[in-house]
XYZ file of C-alpha atoms in Angstrom:
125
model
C 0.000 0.000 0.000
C 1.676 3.636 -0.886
C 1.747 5.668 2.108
C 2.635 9.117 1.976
C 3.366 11.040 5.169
C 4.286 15.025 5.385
C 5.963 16.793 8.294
C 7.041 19.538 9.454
C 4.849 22.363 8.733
C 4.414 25.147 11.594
C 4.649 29.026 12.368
C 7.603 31.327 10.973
C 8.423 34.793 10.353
C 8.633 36.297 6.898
C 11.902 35.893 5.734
C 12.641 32.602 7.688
C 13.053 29.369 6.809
C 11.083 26.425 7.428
C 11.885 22.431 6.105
C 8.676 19.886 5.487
C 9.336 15.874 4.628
C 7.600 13.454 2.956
C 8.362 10.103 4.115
C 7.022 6.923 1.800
C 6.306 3.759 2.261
C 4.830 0.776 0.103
C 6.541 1.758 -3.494
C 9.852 1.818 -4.851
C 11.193 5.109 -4.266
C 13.206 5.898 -7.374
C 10.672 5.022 -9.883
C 8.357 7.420 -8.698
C 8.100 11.551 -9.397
C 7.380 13.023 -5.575
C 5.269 16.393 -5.938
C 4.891 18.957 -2.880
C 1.843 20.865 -4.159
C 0.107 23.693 -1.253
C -3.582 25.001 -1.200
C -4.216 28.406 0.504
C -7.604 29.055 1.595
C -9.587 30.358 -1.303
C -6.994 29.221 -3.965
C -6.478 26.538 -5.964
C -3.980 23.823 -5.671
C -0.532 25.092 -6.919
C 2.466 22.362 -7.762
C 5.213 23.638 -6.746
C 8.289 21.492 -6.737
C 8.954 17.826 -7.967
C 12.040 15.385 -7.801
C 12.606 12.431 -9.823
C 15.268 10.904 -7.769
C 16.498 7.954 -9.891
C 17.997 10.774 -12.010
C 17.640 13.540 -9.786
C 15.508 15.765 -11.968
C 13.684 18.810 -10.514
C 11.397 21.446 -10.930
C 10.040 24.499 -9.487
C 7.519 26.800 -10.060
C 8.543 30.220 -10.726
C 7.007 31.486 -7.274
C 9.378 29.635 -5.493
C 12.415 29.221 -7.574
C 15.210 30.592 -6.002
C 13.924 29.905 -2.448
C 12.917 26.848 -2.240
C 14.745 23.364 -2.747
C 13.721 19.787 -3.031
C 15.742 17.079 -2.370
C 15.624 13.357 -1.622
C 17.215 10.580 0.760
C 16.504 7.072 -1.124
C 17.822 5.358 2.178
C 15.240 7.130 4.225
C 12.853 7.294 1.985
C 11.880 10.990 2.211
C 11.592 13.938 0.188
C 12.870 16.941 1.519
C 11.571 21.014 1.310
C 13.763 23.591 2.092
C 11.912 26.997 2.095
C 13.857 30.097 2.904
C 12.987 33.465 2.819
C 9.058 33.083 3.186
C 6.754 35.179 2.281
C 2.855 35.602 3.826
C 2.014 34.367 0.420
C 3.448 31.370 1.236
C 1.013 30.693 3.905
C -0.831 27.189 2.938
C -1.116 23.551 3.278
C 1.699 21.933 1.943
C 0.831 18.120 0.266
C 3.473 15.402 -1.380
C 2.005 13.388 -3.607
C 3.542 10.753 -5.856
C 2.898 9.170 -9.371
C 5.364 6.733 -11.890
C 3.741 7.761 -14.770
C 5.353 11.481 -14.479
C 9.074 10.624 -15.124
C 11.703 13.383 -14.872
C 8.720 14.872 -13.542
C 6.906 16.484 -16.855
C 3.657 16.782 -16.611
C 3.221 15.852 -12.748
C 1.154 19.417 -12.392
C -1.329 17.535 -13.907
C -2.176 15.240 -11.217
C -1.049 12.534 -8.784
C -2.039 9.391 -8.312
C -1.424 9.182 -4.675
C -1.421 11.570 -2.007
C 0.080 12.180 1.441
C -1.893 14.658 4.608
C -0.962 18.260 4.373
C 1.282 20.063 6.336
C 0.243 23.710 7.625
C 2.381 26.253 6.820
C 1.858 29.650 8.034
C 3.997 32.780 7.398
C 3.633 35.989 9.660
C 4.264 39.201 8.449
């Protein structure tokens, strides 16, 4: 069974930095593309980063390139986000996802087939 399990959300001041996880289970890492997509209230569900780890492949949306990074441990299991200077506008729950049929990641803002909880993330200003 794929289990998908995100961490690490919580409170920070703009301009901090704040790390989430994703930590799977039931799959075989590398041959799947791990998403981190966030909702804020109101909005619509933005993908935001995505790591392909058998070859490392990533992507970003351009409103957190620069700031963010993704990053995997195979041994662990677990996807990594580093967000640094965050902005209110970051403020949102944060969701990993995962799907095999998006490799090198294209195309995985089209949909996952499995999802993990969200994380809350909330920026003060």
């Amino acid at each position: 069974e794929v289990q998908l399990q995100a961490s690490g959300g919580g409170l920070v001041q703009a301009g901090g930095s704040l790390r989430v996880s994703c930590t799977a289970s039931g799959f075989i890492f590398d041959d799947y593309a791990i998403g981190w997509f966030r909702q804020a209230p109101g909005k619509e569900r933005e993908a935001i980063s995505c790591i392909y780890s058998s070859d490392g492949s990533t992507y970003y949306s351009d409103s957190v390139k620069g700031r963010f990074t993704i990053s995997s441990d195979t041994a662990k299991n677990t996807v990594y986000l580093q967000m640094n200077s965050l902005k209110p506008e970051d403020t949102a729950i944060y969701y990993c996802a995962a799907d095999r049929k998006w490799v090198y990641c294209a195309g995985f803002q089209y949909g996952m087939d499995y999802w993990g909880n969200g994380t809350q993330v909330t920026v003060s200003s």
